[in-house]
Amino acid sequence: MKLSYILFFLLNFSLFSKPNLIVEDQKRKPELILYGGMFVNADLMPIIVNGDISYRKSYIGVAAVNYPTKYKYKFVDFETEGQIAKHSGIMNHWEINGVIVGRVNNLFHTPISFGFGEGISFATQNPVLENQRKGFDRGAYNLEDIESRPLLNYLLIEFDYTLKRLDNEPKVFARIHHRSGIWGTFCPPNPPCGSNFLTYGVKIPF
């Protein structure tokens, strides 16, 4: 089972099983986010657990705006984020994403935070690398066709680091930018469709 499926279940379970979210005074600022990266293998588990990364010559550039909300659940702060992305290389299309992010700030009393986001992703065409044919296709042997869709689930996993010595305290970060069909909700469940980009970028408060 893809790790994205497990994380999707845990996030939704925590959100909907405990409706009493805490409203707090808002002190954090909105952020302009710019990042980019390269396509990697579509299954999250080998990437996160084993560092098994296979790159393809397809690239993504993303501009986003992130707004912190007033809501907090235990030690998790919530944010909303809208993204517009441009693909180049093997794939050449636009992508629009909306996501709710849960964030744990100041990990172990450091300027590092961990963010996990769930949302929706729309591509202006069916992404080429999310589809593969039965048999040997693009370096992999598939027992069945892999058929994707323009509209898929969107997930992000990231760590950021606040540059506290600089004016306005910008952040640098690494993020997995992930699209998936989540158990056949958006595309045939077996084999699953989706894509990953390993990306890096900067967040600028405004």
PDB file of C-alpha atoms in Angstrom:
ATOM      1  CA  MET A   1       0.000   0.000   0.000  1.00  0.00           C
ATOM      2  CA  LYS A   2       1.310   3.441  -0.876  1.00  0.00           C
ATOM      3  CA  LEU A   3       2.367   5.551   2.088  1.00  0.00           C
ATOM      4  CA  SER A   4       0.227   8.369   0.642  1.00  0.00           C
ATOM      5  CA  TYR A   5      -2.889   6.239   1.237  1.00  0.00           C
ATOM      6  CA  ILE A   6      -1.978   5.697   4.886  1.00  0.00           C
ATOM      7  CA  LEU A   7      -1.201   9.379   5.458  1.00  0.00           C
ATOM      8  CA  PHE A   8      -4.426  10.390   3.695  1.00  0.00           C
ATOM      9  CA  PHE A   9      -6.426   8.161   6.055  1.00  0.00           C
ATOM     10  CA  LEU A  10      -4.647   9.381   9.199  1.00  0.00           C
ATOM     11  CA  LEU A  11      -5.069  13.061   8.328  1.00  0.00           C
ATOM     12  CA  ASN A  12      -8.760  12.704   7.560  1.00  0.00           C
ATOM     13  CA  PHE A  13      -9.349  10.570  10.652  1.00  0.00           C
ATOM     14  CA  SER A  14      -7.705  13.183  12.878  1.00  0.00           C
ATOM     15  CA  LEU A  15      -9.665  16.023  11.255  1.00  0.00           C
ATOM     16  CA  PHE A  16     -13.111  14.454  11.343  1.00  0.00           C
ATOM     17  CA  SER A  17     -12.980  12.339  14.493  1.00  0.00           C
ATOM     18  CA  LYS A  18     -12.100  15.358  16.683  1.00  0.00           C
ATOM     19  CA  PRO A  19     -14.245  18.318  15.615  1.00  0.00           C
ATOM     20  CA  ASN A  20     -13.270  20.549  18.535  1.00  0.00           C
ATOM     21  CA  LEU A  21     -10.464  22.459  16.840  1.00  0.00           C
ATOM     22  CA  ILE A  22      -8.961  25.243  18.929  1.00  0.00           C
ATOM     23  CA  VAL A  23      -9.099  28.812  17.650  1.00  0.00           C
ATOM     24  CA  GLU A  24      -5.963  30.798  18.440  1.00  0.00           C
ATOM     25  CA  ASP A  25      -4.765  34.359  17.907  1.00  0.00           C
ATOM     26  CA  GLN A  26      -3.126  34.593  14.491  1.00  0.00           C
ATOM     27  CA  LYS A  27       0.453  35.867  14.501  1.00  0.00           C
ATOM     28  CA  ARG A  28       1.965  34.129  11.477  1.00  0.00           C
ATOM     29  CA  LYS A  29       2.108  35.889   8.120  1.00  0.00           C
ATOM     30  CA  PRO A  30       0.992  34.733   4.658  1.00  0.00           C
ATOM     31  CA  GLU A  31       3.833  33.522   2.446  1.00  0.00           C
ATOM     32  CA  LEU A  32       4.734  33.706  -1.225  1.00  0.00           C
ATOM     33  CA  ILE A  33       6.171  30.311  -2.146  1.00  0.00           C
ATOM     34  CA  LEU A  34       8.415  29.522  -5.116  1.00  0.00           C
ATOM     35  CA  TYR A  35       9.794  26.058  -5.765  1.00  0.00           C
ATOM     36  CA  GLY A  36      10.849  23.642  -8.457  1.00  0.00           C
ATOM     37  CA  GLY A  37      12.058  20.116  -8.958  1.00  0.00           C
ATOM     38  CA  MET A  38      12.288  16.980 -11.036  1.00  0.00           C
ATOM     39  CA  PHE A  39      10.042  13.950 -11.592  1.00  0.00           C
ATOM     40  CA  VAL A  40      10.876  10.870  -9.514  1.00  0.00           C
ATOM     41  CA  ASN A  41       9.349   7.384  -9.223  1.00  0.00           C
ATOM     42  CA  ALA A  42       5.637   7.488  -8.376  1.00  0.00           C
ATOM     43  CA  ASP A  43       5.578   5.303  -5.227  1.00  0.00           C
ATOM     44  CA  LEU A  44       6.245   7.294  -2.048  1.00  0.00           C
ATOM     45  CA  MET A  45       7.371   4.367   0.129  1.00  0.00           C
ATOM     46  CA  PRO A  46      10.713   3.677  -1.639  1.00  0.00           C
ATOM     47  CA  ILE A  47      11.452   7.422  -1.654  1.00  0.00           C
ATOM     48  CA  ILE A  48      10.760   8.077   2.033  1.00  0.00           C
ATOM     49  CA  VAL A  49      11.901   4.795   3.607  1.00  0.00           C
ATOM     50  CA  ASN A  50      14.789   3.702   1.385  1.00  0.00           C
ATOM     51  CA  GLY A  51      15.785   6.868  -0.443  1.00  0.00           C
ATOM     52  CA  ASP A  52      15.144   4.962  -3.685  1.00  0.00           C
ATOM     53  CA  ILE A  53      14.889   7.792  -6.205  1.00  0.00           C
ATOM     54  CA  SER A  54      14.737   7.371  -9.981  1.00  0.00           C
ATOM     55  CA  TYR A  55      14.676  10.684 -11.828  1.00  0.00           C
ATOM     56  CA  ARG A  56      13.073  11.414 -15.216  1.00  0.00           C
ATOM     57  CA  LYS A  57      13.765  14.465 -17.384  1.00  0.00           C
ATOM     58  CA  SER A  58      10.514  16.191 -16.548  1.00  0.00           C
ATOM     59  CA  TYR A  59      10.486  19.345 -14.450  1.00  0.00           C
ATOM     60  CA  ILE A  60       8.021  21.442 -12.472  1.00  0.00           C
ATOM     61  CA  GLY A  61       8.049  25.104 -11.426  1.00  0.00           C
ATOM     62  CA  VAL A  62       5.474  26.250  -8.869  1.00  0.00           C
ATOM     63  CA  ALA A  63       4.274  29.597  -7.532  1.00  0.00           C
ATOM     64  CA  ALA A  64       1.986  29.453  -4.500  1.00  0.00           C
ATOM     65  CA  VAL A  65       0.442  31.570  -1.775  1.00  0.00           C
ATOM     66  CA  ASN A  66       0.059  30.109   1.720  1.00  0.00           C
ATOM     67  CA  TYR A  67      -2.305  31.586   4.317  1.00  0.00           C
ATOM     68  CA  PRO A  68      -2.152  30.506   7.978  1.00  0.00           C
ATOM     69  CA  THR A  69      -5.561  29.935   9.601  1.00  0.00           C
ATOM     70  CA  LYS A  70      -6.717  30.559  13.156  1.00  0.00           C
ATOM     71  CA  TYR A  71      -7.170  26.867  13.837  1.00  0.00           C
ATOM     72  CA  LYS A  72      -4.929  24.517  15.800  1.00  0.00           C
ATOM     73  CA  TYR A  73      -5.402  20.883  16.814  1.00  0.00           C
ATOM     74  CA  LYS A  74      -3.108  20.024  19.733  1.00  0.00           C
ATOM     75  CA  PHE A  75       0.390  20.844  18.347  1.00  0.00           C
ATOM     76  CA  VAL A  76      -0.696  21.051  14.673  1.00  0.00           C
ATOM     77  CA  ASP A  77      -1.303  24.447  13.030  1.00  0.00           C
ATOM     78  CA  PHE A  78      -3.466  24.605   9.897  1.00  0.00           C
ATOM     79  CA  GLU A  79      -2.825  26.522   6.678  1.00  0.00           C
ATOM     80  CA  THR A  80      -4.436  26.860   3.261  1.00  0.00           C
ATOM     81  CA  GLU A  81      -2.397  26.995   0.063  1.00  0.00           C
ATOM     82  CA  GLY A  82      -3.148  27.644  -3.601  1.00  0.00           C
ATOM     83  CA  GLN A  83      -0.621  26.656  -6.278  1.00  0.00           C
ATOM     84  CA  ILE A  84      -0.115  27.123  -9.987  1.00  0.00           C
ATOM     85  CA  ALA A  85       2.511  24.924 -11.646  1.00  0.00           C
ATOM     86  CA  LYS A  86       4.131  24.693 -15.085  1.00  0.00           C
ATOM     87  CA  HIS A  87       5.589  21.407 -16.348  1.00  0.00           C
ATOM     88  CA  SER A  88       8.430  21.212 -18.855  1.00  0.00           C
ATOM     89  CA  GLY A  89      10.609  18.500 -20.363  1.00  0.00           C
ATOM     90  CA  ILE A  90       8.840  15.197 -21.031  1.00  0.00           C
ATOM     91  CA  MET A  91       5.572  16.704 -19.813  1.00  0.00           C
ATOM     92  CA  ASN A  92       4.417  20.139 -20.919  1.00  0.00           C
ATOM     93  CA  HIS A  93       1.201  21.272 -19.264  1.00  0.00           C
ATOM     94  CA  TRP A  94      -0.172  23.441 -16.439  1.00  0.00           C
ATOM     95  CA  GLU A  95      -1.362  22.248 -13.041  1.00  0.00           C
ATOM     96  CA  ILE A  96      -3.536  23.951 -10.402  1.00  0.00           C
ATOM     97  CA  ASN A  97      -3.684  22.702  -6.807  1.00  0.00           C
ATOM     98  CA  GLY A  98      -5.525  23.629  -3.626  1.00  0.00           C
ATOM     99  CA  VAL A  99      -4.449  22.105  -0.324  1.00  0.00           C
ATOM    100  CA  ILE A 100      -4.988  22.241   3.443  1.00  0.00           C
ATOM    101  CA  VAL A 101      -1.705  21.886   5.331  1.00  0.00           C
ATOM    102  CA  GLY A 102      -1.178  20.638   8.867  1.00  0.00           C
ATOM    103  CA  ARG A 103       2.115  21.864  10.295  1.00  0.00           C
ATOM    104  CA  VAL A 104       4.203  21.048  13.357  1.00  0.00           C
ATOM    105  CA  ASN A 105       6.375  24.085  14.056  1.00  0.00           C
ATOM    106  CA  ASN A 106       9.688  24.340  15.921  1.00  0.00           C
ATOM    107  CA  LEU A 107      10.543  20.647  15.895  1.00  0.00           C
ATOM    108  CA  PHE A 108      12.667  19.821  18.945  1.00  0.00           C
ATOM    109  CA  HIS A 109      12.928  23.577  19.650  1.00  0.00           C
ATOM    110  CA  THR A 110      14.674  24.244  16.334  1.00  0.00           C
ATOM    111  CA  PRO A 111      13.681  26.568  13.433  1.00  0.00           C
ATOM    112  CA  ILE A 112      12.546  23.468  11.495  1.00  0.00           C
ATOM    113  CA  SER A 113       8.896  22.611  10.782  1.00  0.00           C
ATOM    114  CA  PHE A 114       7.182  19.585   9.261  1.00  0.00           C
ATOM    115  CA  GLY A 115       4.173  20.003   6.977  1.00  0.00           C
ATOM    116  CA  PHE A 116       1.686  17.494   5.597  1.00  0.00           C
ATOM    117  CA  GLY A 117      -0.996  18.599   3.146  1.00  0.00           C
ATOM    118  CA  GLU A 118      -4.100  17.093   1.524  1.00  0.00           C
ATOM    119  CA  GLY A 119      -6.027  18.613  -1.351  1.00  0.00           C
ATOM    120  CA  ILE A 120      -7.029  18.423  -4.994  1.00  0.00           C
ATOM    121  CA  SER A 121      -4.975  18.688  -8.189  1.00  0.00           C
ATOM    122  CA  PHE A 122      -6.114  19.545 -11.711  1.00  0.00           C
ATOM    123  CA  ALA A 123      -3.809  19.171 -14.731  1.00  0.00           C
ATOM    124  CA  THR A 124      -4.706  20.799 -18.050  1.00  0.00           C
ATOM    125  CA  GLN A 125      -4.091  17.433 -19.741  1.00  0.00           C
ATOM    126  CA  ASN A 126      -3.685  13.815 -18.679  1.00  0.00           C
ATOM    127  CA  PRO A 127      -0.001  13.802 -17.545  1.00  0.00           C
ATOM    128  CA  VAL A 128       2.128  11.665 -19.852  1.00  0.00           C
ATOM    129  CA  LEU A 129       4.313  10.109 -17.140  1.00  0.00           C
ATOM    130  CA  GLU A 130       1.304   9.112 -15.017  1.00  0.00           C
ATOM    131  CA  ASN A 131       0.179   6.712 -17.794  1.00  0.00           C
ATOM    132  CA  GLN A 132       2.014   3.549 -18.788  1.00  0.00           C
ATOM    133  CA  ARG A 133       1.123   0.656 -21.037  1.00  0.00           C
ATOM    134  CA  LYS A 134       1.075  -3.037 -20.202  1.00  0.00           C
ATOM    135  CA  GLY A 135       4.442  -4.645 -20.769  1.00  0.00           C
ATOM    136  CA  PHE A 136       7.820  -2.902 -20.874  1.00  0.00           C
ATOM    137  CA  ASP A 137       7.215   0.855 -20.903  1.00  0.00           C
ATOM    138  CA  ARG A 138       9.693   3.648 -20.063  1.00  0.00           C
ATOM    139  CA  GLY A 139      12.102   1.411 -18.166  1.00  0.00           C
ATOM    140  CA  ALA A 140       9.539  -0.589 -16.148  1.00  0.00           C
ATOM    141  CA  TYR A 141       7.586  -3.787 -16.749  1.00  0.00           C
ATOM    142  CA  ASN A 142       3.874  -3.404 -15.992  1.00  0.00           C
ATOM    143  CA  LEU A 143       1.430  -6.277 -15.597  1.00  0.00           C
ATOM    144  CA  GLU A 144      -1.484  -3.948 -16.404  1.00  0.00           C
ATOM    145  CA  ASP A 145      -2.055  -0.587 -18.047  1.00  0.00           C
ATOM    146  CA  ILE A 146      -1.692   2.414 -15.728  1.00  0.00           C
ATOM    147  CA  GLU A 147      -4.370   4.960 -16.609  1.00  0.00           C
ATOM    148  CA  SER A 148      -4.356   8.384 -14.952  1.00  0.00           C
ATOM    149  CA  ARG A 149      -6.744  11.371 -14.998  1.00  0.00           C
ATOM    150  CA  PRO A 150      -6.304  15.176 -15.095  1.00  0.00           C
ATOM    151  CA  LEU A 151      -8.141  15.456 -11.737  1.00  0.00           C
ATOM    152  CA  LEU A 152      -6.387  13.631  -8.876  1.00  0.00           C
ATOM    153  CA  ASN A 153      -5.772  13.872  -5.158  1.00  0.00           C
ATOM    154  CA  TYR A 154      -2.884  16.138  -4.140  1.00  0.00           C
ATOM    155  CA  LEU A 155      -0.531  15.524  -1.232  1.00  0.00           C
ATOM    156  CA  LEU A 156       2.563  17.334   0.013  1.00  0.00           C
ATOM    157  CA  ILE A 157       5.195  16.353   2.558  1.00  0.00           C
ATOM    158  CA  GLU A 158       7.847  18.894   3.488  1.00  0.00           C
ATOM    159  CA  PHE A 159      10.435  20.147   5.933  1.00  0.00           C
ATOM    160  CA  ASP A 160      11.305  23.841   6.065  1.00  0.00           C
ATOM    161  CA  TYR A 161      13.994  25.839   7.849  1.00  0.00           C
ATOM    162  CA  THR A 162      13.560  29.463   8.971  1.00  0.00           C
ATOM    163  CA  LEU A 163      16.491  31.789   8.234  1.00  0.00           C
ATOM    164  CA  LYS A 164      16.099  33.817  11.413  1.00  0.00           C
ATOM    165  CA  ARG A 165      19.133  36.023  10.830  1.00  0.00           C
ATOM    166  CA  LEU A 166      17.674  37.519   7.647  1.00  0.00           C
ATOM    167  CA  ASP A 167      15.099  40.297   7.439  1.00  0.00           C
ATOM    168  CA  ASN A 168      11.501  39.035   7.411  1.00  0.00           C
ATOM    169  CA  GLU A 169      12.788  35.523   8.247  1.00  0.00           C
ATOM    170  CA  PRO A 170      12.311  33.689   4.930  1.00  0.00           C
ATOM    171  CA  LYS A 171      12.333  29.888   4.848  1.00  0.00           C
ATOM    172  CA  VAL A 172      13.995  27.305   2.637  1.00  0.00           C
ATOM    173  CA  PHE A 173      12.390  23.910   2.223  1.00  0.00           C
ATOM    174  CA  ALA A 174      12.318  20.493   0.583  1.00  0.00           C
ATOM    175  CA  ARG A 175       8.930  19.133  -0.508  1.00  0.00           C
ATOM    176  CA  ILE A 176       7.488  16.015  -2.135  1.00  0.00           C
ATOM    177  CA  HIS A 177       4.827  17.205  -4.600  1.00  0.00           C
ATOM    178  CA  HIS A 178       2.525  14.202  -5.099  1.00  0.00           C
ATOM    179  CA  ARG A 179      -0.588  13.361  -7.149  1.00  0.00           C
ATOM    180  CA  SER A 180      -2.478  10.099  -6.599  1.00  0.00           C
ATOM    181  CA  GLY A 181      -5.780   8.336  -7.272  1.00  0.00           C
ATOM    182  CA  ILE A 182      -6.363   7.239  -3.616  1.00  0.00           C
ATOM    183  CA  TRP A 183      -7.853   3.720  -3.738  1.00  0.00           C
ATOM    184  CA  GLY A 184      -9.507   4.140  -7.106  1.00  0.00           C
ATOM    185  CA  THR A 185     -11.317   7.360  -6.205  1.00  0.00           C
ATOM    186  CA  PHE A 186      -9.944   9.217  -9.228  1.00  0.00           C
ATOM    187  CA  CYS A 187      -8.508   6.470 -11.449  1.00  0.00           C
ATOM    188  CA  PRO A 188      -8.405   2.655 -11.603  1.00  0.00           C
ATOM    189  CA  PRO A 189      -7.031   1.344  -8.286  1.00  0.00           C
ATOM    190  CA  ASN A 190      -4.752  -1.432  -9.500  1.00  0.00           C
ATOM    191  CA  PRO A 191      -2.136  -0.523 -10.576  1.00  0.00           C
ATOM    192  CA  PRO A 192      -2.422   2.943  -8.992  1.00  0.00           C
ATOM    193  CA  CYS A 193      -1.812   6.141 -10.948  1.00  0.00           C
ATOM    194  CA  GLY A 194       0.060   9.245  -9.815  1.00  0.00           C
ATOM    195  CA  SER A 195       3.353  11.106  -9.836  1.00  0.00           C
ATOM    196  CA  ASN A 196       5.994  12.572  -7.558  1.00  0.00           C
ATOM    197  CA  PHE A 197       8.320  15.537  -7.867  1.00  0.00           C
ATOM    198  CA  LEU A 198      11.170  16.051  -5.411  1.00  0.00           C
ATOM    199  CA  THR A 199      11.354  19.833  -5.067  1.00  0.00           C
ATOM    200  CA  TYR A 200      13.184  22.629  -3.280  1.00  0.00           C
ATOM    201  CA  GLY A 201      12.229  26.248  -2.755  1.00  0.00           C
ATOM    202  CA  VAL A 202      11.820  29.372  -0.673  1.00  0.00           C
ATOM    203  CA  LYS A 203       8.982  30.932   1.346  1.00  0.00           C
ATOM    204  CA  ILE A 204       8.834  34.707   1.646  1.00  0.00           C
ATOM    205  CA  PRO A 205       6.470  36.193   4.290  1.00  0.00           C
ATOM    206  CA  PHE A 206       4.500  39.273   3.246  1.00  0.00           C
TER     207      PHE A 206
END
